[in-house]
XYZ file of C-alpha atoms in Angstrom:
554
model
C 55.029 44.457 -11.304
C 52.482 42.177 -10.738
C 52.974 39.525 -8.248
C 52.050 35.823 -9.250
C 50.835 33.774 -6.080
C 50.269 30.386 -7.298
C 48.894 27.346 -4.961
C 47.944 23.846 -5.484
C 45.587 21.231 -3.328
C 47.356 20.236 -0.567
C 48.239 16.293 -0.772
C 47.291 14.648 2.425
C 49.674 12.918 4.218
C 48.603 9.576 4.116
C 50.758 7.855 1.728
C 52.092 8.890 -1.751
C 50.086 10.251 -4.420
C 48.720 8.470 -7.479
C 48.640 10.029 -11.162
C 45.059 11.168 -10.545
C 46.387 13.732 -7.702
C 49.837 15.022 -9.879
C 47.248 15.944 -13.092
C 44.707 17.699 -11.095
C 46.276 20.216 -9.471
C 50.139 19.939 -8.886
C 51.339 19.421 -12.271
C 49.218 22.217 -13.779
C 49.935 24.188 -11.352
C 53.766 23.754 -11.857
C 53.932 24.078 -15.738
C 51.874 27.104 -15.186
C 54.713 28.838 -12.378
C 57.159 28.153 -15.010
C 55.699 29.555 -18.167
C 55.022 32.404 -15.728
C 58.789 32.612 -14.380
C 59.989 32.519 -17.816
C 57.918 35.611 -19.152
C 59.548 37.385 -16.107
C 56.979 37.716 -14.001
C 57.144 37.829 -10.081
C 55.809 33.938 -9.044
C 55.396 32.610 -5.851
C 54.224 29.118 -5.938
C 53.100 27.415 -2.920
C 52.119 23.996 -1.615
C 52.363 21.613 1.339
C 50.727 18.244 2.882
C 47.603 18.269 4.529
C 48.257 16.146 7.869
C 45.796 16.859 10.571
C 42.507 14.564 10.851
C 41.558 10.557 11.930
C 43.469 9.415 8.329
C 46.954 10.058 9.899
C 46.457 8.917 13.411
C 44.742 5.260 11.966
C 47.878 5.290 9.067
C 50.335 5.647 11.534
C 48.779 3.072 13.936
C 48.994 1.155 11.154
C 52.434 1.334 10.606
C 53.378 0.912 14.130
C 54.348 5.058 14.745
C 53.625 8.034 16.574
C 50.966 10.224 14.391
C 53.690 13.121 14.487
C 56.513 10.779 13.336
C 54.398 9.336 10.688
C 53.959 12.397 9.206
C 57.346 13.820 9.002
C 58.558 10.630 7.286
C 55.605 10.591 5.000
C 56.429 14.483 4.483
C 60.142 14.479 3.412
C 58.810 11.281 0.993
C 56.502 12.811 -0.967
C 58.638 16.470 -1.087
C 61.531 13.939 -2.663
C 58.893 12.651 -4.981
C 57.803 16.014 -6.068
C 61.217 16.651 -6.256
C 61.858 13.933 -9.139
C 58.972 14.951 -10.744
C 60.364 18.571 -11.251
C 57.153 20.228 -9.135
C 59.253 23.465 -8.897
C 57.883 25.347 -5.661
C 59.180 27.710 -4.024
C 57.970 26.189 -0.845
C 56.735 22.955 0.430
C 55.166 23.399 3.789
C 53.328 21.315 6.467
C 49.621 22.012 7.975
C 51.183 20.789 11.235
C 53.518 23.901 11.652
C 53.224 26.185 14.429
C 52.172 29.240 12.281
C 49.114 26.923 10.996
C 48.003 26.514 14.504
C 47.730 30.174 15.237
C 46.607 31.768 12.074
C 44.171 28.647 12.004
C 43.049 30.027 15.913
C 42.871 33.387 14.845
C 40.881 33.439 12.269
C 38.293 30.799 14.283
C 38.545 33.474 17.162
C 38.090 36.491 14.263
C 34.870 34.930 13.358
C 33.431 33.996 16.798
C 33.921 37.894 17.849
C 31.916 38.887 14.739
C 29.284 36.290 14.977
C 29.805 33.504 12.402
C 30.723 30.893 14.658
C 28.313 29.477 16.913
C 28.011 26.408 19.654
C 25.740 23.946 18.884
C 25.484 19.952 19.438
C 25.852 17.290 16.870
C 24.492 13.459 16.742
C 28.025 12.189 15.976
C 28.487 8.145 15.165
C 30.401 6.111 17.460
C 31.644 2.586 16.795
C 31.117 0.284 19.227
C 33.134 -2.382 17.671
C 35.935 0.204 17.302
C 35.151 1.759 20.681
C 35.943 5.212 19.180
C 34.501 8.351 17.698
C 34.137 8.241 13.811
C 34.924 11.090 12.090
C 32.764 12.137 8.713
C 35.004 10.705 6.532
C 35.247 7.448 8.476
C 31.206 6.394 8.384
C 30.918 4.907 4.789
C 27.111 4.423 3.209
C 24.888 4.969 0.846
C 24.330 8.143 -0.975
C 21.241 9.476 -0.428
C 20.841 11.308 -3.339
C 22.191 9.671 -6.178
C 22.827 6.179 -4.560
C 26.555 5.813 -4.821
C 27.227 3.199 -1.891
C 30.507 4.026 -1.149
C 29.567 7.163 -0.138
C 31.230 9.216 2.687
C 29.849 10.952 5.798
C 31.269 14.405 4.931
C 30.949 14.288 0.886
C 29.654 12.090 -1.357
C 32.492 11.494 -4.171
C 30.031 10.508 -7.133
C 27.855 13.238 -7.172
C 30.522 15.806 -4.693
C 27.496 16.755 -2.681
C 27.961 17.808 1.050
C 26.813 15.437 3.519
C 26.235 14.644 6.865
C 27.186 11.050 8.608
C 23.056 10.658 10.018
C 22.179 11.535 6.073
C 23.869 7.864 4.455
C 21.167 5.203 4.271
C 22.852 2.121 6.487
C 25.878 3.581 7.493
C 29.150 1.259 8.691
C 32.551 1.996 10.018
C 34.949 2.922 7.779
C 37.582 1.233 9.530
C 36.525 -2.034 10.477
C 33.190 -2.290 8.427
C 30.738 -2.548 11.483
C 27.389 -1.401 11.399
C 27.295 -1.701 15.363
C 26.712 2.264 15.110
C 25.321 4.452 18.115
C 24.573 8.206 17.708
C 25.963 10.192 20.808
C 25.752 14.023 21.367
C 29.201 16.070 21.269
C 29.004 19.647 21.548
C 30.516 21.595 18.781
C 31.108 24.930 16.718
C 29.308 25.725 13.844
C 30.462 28.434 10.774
C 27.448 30.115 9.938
C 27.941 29.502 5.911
C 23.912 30.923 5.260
C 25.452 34.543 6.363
C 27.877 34.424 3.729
C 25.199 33.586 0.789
C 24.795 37.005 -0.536
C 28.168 38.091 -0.543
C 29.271 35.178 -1.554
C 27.295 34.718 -4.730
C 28.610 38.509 -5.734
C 31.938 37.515 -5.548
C 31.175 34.482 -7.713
C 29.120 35.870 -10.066
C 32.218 38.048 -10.716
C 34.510 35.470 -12.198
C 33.971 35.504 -15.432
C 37.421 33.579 -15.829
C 36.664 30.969 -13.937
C 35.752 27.673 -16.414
C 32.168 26.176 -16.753
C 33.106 22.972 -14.339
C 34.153 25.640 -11.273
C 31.438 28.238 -11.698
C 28.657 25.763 -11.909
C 29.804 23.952 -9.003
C 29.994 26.851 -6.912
C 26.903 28.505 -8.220
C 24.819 24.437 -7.844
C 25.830 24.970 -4.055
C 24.713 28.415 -3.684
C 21.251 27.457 -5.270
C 20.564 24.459 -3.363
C 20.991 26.589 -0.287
C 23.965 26.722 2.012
C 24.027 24.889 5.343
C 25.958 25.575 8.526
C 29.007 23.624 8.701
C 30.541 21.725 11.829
C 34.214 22.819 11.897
C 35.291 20.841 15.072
C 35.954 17.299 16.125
C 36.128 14.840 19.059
C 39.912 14.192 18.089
C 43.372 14.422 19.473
C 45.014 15.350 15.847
C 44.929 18.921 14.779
C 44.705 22.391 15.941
C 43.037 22.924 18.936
C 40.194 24.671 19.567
C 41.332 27.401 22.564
C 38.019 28.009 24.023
C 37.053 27.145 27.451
C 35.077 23.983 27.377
C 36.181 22.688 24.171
C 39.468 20.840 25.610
C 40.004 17.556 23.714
C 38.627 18.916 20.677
C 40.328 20.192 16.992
C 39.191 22.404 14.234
C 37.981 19.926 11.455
C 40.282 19.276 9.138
C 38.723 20.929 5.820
C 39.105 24.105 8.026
C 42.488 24.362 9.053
C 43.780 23.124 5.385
C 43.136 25.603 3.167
C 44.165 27.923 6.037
C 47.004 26.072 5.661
C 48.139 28.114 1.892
C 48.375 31.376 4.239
C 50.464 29.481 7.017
C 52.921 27.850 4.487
C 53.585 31.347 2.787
C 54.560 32.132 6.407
C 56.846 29.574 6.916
C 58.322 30.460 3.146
C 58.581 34.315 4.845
C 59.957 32.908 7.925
C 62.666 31.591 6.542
C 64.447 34.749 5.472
C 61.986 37.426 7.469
C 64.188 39.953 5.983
C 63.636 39.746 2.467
C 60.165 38.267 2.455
C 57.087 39.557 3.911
C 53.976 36.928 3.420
C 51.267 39.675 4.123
C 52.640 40.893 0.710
C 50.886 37.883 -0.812
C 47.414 37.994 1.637
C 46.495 41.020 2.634
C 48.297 43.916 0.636
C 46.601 42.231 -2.532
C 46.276 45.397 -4.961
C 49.090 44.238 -7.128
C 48.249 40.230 -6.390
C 46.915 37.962 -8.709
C 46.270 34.594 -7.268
C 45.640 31.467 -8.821
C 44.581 28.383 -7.509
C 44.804 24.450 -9.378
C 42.133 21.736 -7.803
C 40.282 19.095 -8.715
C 36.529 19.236 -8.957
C 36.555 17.637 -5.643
C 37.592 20.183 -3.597
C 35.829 22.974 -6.034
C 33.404 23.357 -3.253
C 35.675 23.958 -0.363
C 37.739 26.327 -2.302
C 34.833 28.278 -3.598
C 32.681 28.035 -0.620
C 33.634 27.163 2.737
C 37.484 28.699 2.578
C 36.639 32.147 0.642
C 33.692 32.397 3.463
C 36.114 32.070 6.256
C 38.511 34.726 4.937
C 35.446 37.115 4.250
C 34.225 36.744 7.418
C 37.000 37.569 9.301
C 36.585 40.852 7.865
C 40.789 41.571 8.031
C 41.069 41.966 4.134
C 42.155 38.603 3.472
C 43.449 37.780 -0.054
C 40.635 35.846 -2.390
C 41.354 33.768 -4.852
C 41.444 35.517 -8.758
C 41.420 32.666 -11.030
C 40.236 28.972 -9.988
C 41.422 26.181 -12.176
C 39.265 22.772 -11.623
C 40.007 19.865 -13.352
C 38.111 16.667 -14.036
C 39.126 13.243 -13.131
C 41.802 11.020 -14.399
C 40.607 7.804 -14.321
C 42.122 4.241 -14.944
C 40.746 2.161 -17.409
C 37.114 3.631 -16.682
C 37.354 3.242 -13.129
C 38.409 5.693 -9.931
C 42.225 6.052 -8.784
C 41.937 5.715 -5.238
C 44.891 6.357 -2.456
C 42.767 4.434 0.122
C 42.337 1.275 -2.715
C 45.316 1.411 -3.801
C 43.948 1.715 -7.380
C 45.651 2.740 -10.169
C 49.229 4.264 -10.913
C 50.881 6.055 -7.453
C 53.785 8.753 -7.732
C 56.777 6.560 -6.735
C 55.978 3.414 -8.901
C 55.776 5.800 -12.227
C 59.166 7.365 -11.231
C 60.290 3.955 -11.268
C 59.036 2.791 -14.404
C 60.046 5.718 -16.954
C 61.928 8.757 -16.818
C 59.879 11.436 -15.226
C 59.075 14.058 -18.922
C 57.481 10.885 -20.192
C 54.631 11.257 -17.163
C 54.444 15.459 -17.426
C 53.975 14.784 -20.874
C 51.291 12.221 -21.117
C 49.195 13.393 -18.303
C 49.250 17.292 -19.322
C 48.689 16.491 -23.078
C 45.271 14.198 -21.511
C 44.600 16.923 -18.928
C 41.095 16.000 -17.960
C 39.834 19.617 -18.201
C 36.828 19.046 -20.160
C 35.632 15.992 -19.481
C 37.079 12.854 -17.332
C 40.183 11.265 -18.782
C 40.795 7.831 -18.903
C 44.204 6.465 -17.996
C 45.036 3.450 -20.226
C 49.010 1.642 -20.597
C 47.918 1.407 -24.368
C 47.303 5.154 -24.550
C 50.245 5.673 -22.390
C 52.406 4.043 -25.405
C 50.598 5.356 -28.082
C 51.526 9.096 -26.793
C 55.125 8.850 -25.888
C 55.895 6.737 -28.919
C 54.136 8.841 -31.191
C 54.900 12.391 -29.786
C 58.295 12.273 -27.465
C 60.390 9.512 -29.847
C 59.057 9.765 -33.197
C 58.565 13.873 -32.888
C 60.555 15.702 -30.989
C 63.065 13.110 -30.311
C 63.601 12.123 -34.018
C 64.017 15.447 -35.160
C 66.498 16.290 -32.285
C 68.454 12.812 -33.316
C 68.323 13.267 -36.819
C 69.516 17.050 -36.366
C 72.989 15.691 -34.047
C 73.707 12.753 -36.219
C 74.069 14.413 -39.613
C 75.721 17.683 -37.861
C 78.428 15.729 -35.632
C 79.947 14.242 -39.043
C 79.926 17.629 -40.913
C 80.124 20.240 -38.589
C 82.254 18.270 -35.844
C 80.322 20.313 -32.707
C 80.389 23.421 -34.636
C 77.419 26.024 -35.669
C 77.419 27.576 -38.732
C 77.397 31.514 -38.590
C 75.345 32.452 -41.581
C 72.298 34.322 -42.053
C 71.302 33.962 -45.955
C 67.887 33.127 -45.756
C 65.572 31.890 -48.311
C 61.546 31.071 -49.517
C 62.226 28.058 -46.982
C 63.214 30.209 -43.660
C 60.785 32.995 -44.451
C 57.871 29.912 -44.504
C 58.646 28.264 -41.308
C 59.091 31.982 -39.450
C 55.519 32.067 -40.363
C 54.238 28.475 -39.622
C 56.215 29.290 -36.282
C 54.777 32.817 -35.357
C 51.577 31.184 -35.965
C 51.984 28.565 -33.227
C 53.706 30.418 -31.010
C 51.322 32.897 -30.234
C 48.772 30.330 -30.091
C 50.797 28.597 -27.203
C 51.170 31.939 -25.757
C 47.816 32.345 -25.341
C 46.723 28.426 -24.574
C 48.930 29.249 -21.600
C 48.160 32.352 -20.772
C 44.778 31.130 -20.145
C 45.794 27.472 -18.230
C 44.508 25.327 -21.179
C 47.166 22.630 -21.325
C 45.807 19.877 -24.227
C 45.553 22.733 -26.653
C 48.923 23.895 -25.073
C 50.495 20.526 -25.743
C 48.569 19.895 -29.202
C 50.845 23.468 -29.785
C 54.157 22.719 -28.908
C 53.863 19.180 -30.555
C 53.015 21.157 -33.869
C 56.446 23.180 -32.984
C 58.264 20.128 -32.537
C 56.656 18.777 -35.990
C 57.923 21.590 -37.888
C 61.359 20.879 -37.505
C 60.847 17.404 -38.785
C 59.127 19.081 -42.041
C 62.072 21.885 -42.188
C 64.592 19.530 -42.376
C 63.223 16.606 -44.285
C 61.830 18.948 -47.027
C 65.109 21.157 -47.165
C 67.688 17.913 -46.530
C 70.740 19.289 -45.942
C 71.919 16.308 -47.193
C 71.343 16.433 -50.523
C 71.768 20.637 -50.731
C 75.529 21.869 -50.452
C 74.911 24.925 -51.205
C 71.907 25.963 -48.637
C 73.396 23.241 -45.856
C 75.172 25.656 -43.785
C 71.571 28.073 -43.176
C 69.545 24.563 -43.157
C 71.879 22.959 -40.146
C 72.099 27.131 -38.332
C 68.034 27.358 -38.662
C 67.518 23.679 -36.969
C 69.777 24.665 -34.166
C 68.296 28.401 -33.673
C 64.754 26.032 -34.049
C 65.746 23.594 -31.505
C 67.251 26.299 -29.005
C 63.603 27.835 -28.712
C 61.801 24.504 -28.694
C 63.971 23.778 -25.400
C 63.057 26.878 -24.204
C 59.303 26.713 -25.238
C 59.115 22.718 -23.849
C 60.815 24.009 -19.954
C 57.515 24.503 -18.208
C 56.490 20.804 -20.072
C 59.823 18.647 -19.810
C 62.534 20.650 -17.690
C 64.826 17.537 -17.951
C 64.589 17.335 -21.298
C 64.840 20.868 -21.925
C 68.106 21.097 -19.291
C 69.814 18.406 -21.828
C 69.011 20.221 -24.984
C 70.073 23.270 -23.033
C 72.965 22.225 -21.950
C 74.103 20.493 -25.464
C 74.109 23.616 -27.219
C 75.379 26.077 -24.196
C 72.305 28.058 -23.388
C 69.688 28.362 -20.913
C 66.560 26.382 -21.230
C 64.673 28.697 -18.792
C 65.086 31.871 -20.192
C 62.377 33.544 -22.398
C 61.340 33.254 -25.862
C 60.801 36.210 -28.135
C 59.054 36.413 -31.804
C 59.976 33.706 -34.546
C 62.126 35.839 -36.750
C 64.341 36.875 -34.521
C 64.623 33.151 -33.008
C 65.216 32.100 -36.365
C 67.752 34.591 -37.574
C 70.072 34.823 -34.309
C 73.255 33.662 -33.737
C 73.647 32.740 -29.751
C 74.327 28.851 -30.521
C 77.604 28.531 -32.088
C 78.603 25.184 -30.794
C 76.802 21.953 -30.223
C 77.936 19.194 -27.718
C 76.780 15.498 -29.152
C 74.085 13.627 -26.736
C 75.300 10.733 -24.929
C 72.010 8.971 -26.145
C 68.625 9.179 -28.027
C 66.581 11.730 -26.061
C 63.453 9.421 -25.772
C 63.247 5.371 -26.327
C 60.460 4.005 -27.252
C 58.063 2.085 -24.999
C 57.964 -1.577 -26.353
C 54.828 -3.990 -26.539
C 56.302 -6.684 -23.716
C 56.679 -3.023 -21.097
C 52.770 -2.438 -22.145
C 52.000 -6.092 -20.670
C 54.200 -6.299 -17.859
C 52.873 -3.278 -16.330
C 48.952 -4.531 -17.218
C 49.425 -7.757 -15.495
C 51.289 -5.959 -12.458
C 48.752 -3.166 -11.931
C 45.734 -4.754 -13.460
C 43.622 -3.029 -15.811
């Protein structure tokens, strides 16, 4: 059997997560493990935070703690918040672990033996005003190629070129705004990224899965011409570097992270060394299919600079198979930002609605084609229309009318008519279409498909009303409930609460499998029915819509 390794960006540590984060690689990522675990297949799905680098040590002298205890708060806060959100890994690790450190050394020492690392010196800014070091990240400008002017001194998030600090036109401190900037010499290592071209565009060129947005990032970088990358720092948070000379100094951060996807499956193997092996997942890969969720951010790093590293090394380290980038969610037109505090964050949507309303909305506006726009109006519009007035009415409607004739019990007939044979088809028709929507991680048309499931119970039973039928009632109220046992089943991977509940009210399993529509239709497994203690979905009122504009701003 194949085995399904599954991994998502890692969050960083500083601070929970807003909206723009869950939709571009965790959630996706997550509804994808499911559908996967429910057609039986072997799934390993790992994640973990990212917490080495000068953003944890200034966030926890910020808030008054030790870098190492800032992080294992801000760890065990946003694994509760993934958690609520129903992110179902199978592991959650940390970058900071012990095996990160020396697979992260390894592999650094790997390529120094086999020539792709190299000493050199770099012209590195230090603030005078903040009488430290500044890392890339922390020297803010202006983009030198398409003029952005928050630009930063390792990427440039407008146009996601690579940069350097010395490239930004009148560069400033990150931290405290100063321009009071002085170029010193460090000595450094270098990864030798113009070795790799040639192999690397093979390997690319390859991926035929792989959408538009990821290959033409990768292939954009590979034509401009790679550049030798920097992969240490002046810093006292990370891995250090264990050569002779280099005391005092880490592997940069965008090094040891990805590195970090091999170390975590570690720690998952660690845990029960008996039963798991991790090299099962990286290096025996002939039965291995590995999928990664990103957004277009961190396309270049994952297609680039991390498969690179592993090639290098030349110890027949696991590449990626299939590379899912998404676009960005947006709010109201303009950027979410963790560092801005802009836009929605993790913990405040938890506390505002239930969590299947967020899966919902954000995976049925996946930004995969083009940037999404996060709106409250839109955010009503959706739940309203889809979640209360589709799949909730019909589930309402169904347990209203049944509780007063059937008193929690199923009707065991099988007498089928023009009626049953028609929605077998309408269903066999959207089910395979969702099948293959998933198959191929493309969640709007996924979610445009299982909202058409959802409608087709409304039509079954308002066309049909049981109501007004005696003599077809009992096969009208046994298809609804056969209909709404697969649509729990078919919505898991979207709304496992919701799907637990339906689940649970009629005594099966919401994760198990779902076979063809006929024999959904026609079978007999739910005999009783246990009446909801309340509408499965409320609606989201006009006063809610304001509330939230005036607190968040729009």
């Amino acid at each position: 059997m194949t085995k399904h390794l599954i991994t998502s960006a890692l969050p960083y540590i500083n601070g929970t997560k807003h909206l723009g984060n869950l939709v571009g690689s965790m959630l996706p990522a997550d509804i994808y493990a499911r559908y996967l675990r429910q057609k039986g297949e072997q799934v390993l799905f790992i994640c973990g935070t990212d917490e080495h680098g000068t953003p944890a040590e200034l966030a926890a002298l910020k808030n008054n703690m030790a870098v190492g205890e800032y992080c294992e708060k801000m760890y065990q806060k946003q694994n509760e918040i993934y958690e609520k959100l129903g992110i179902s890994f199978d592991y959650f690790g940390r970058t900071s672990s012990q095996q990160n450190k020396i697979l992260t050394q390894h592999i650094a020492n790997a390529l120094y033996e086999k020539g792709y690392i190299y000493e050199g010196t770099v012209k590195q800014f230090y603030s005078i005003d903040d009488d430290l070091y500044l890392p890339d990240r922390y020297v803010e400008g202006e983009c030198p190629h398409c003029g952005y002017e928050n630009a930063r001194g390792d990427q440039c998030e407008n146009c996601t070129k690579l940069l350097d600090p010395e490239d930004l036109v009148k560069p400033r401190s990150a931290i405290s705004g100063s321009e009071n900037l002085e170029l010193r010499e460090s000595k450094h290592l270098f990864l030798s990224l113009k070795k790799m071209e040639g192999k690397l565009r093979t390997w690319i060129e390859t991926k035929e899965e792989w959408s538009p947005l990821v290959k033409s990032i990768a292939l954009k970088w590979l034509n401009e011409g790679l550049q030798d990358r920097c992969i240490t720092r002046d810093l006292k948070w990370g891995v250090p570097v264990d050569r002779p000379g280099y005391e005092g100094k880490v592997y940069y951060v965008w090094f040891d992270a990805p590195i970090g996807y091999i170390s975590i499956t570690k720690e998952w193997s660690d845990q029960a060394p008996e039963e798991r092996n991790w090299e099962d997942y990286w290096k025996d890969d002939k039965d291995v299919e590995y999928t990664q969720f990103m957004a277009k951010d961190n396309v270049p790093f994952h297609t680039i600079s991390f498969p690179a590293t592993l090639m290098a090394a030349e110890e027949n380290w696991k590449l990626v198979d299939n590379l899912k980038g998404f676009n960005w969610l947006t709010y109201y037109g303009g950027k979410f930002s963790t560092s801005q505090g802009r836009g929605i964050f993790t913990d405040q949507a938890l506390e505002i609605m239930p969590t299947d309303y967020w899966r919902y909305y954000l995976i049925a506006r996946a930004p995969e084609g083009s940037d999404s726009s996060f709106t409250w109006e839109d955010f009503q519009q959706v739940c309203n229309k889809d979640l209360a007035d589709v799949l909730g009415n019909f589930v309402n409607r169904l347990y209203k009318f049944s509780q007063k004739k059937y008193n929690g019990e199923v009707p065991n007939v099988s007498k089928w008519d023009e009626a049953e044979n028609n929605l077998c088809q309408q269903l066999d028709k959207h089910l395979k279409a969702f099948d293959k929507h998933m198959s191929d991680r493309e969640y709007r048309k996924s979610a445009q498909e299982l909202r058409q499931i959802w409608s087709l119970g409304n039509v079954y039973i308002a066309e049909e009303a049981p109501w007004s039928n005696p003599d077809r009632m009992d096969i009208i109220i046994r298809t609804s409930f056969n209909l709404l046992g697969l649509i729990a089943r078919l919505s898991n991977s979207f709304l496992p609460d919701t799907s637990f509940i339906i689940g649970k009210s009629l005594n099966i399993k919401s994760s198990e499998s779902w076979t063809n529509a006929e024999e959904e239709i026609k079978n007999n497994k739910i005999s009783t029915f246990k009446q909801l203690d309340d509408v499965l979905f409320r609606k989201i009122e006009d006063a809610e819509v304001e509330s939230w504009k005036d607190k968040f701003g729009c």
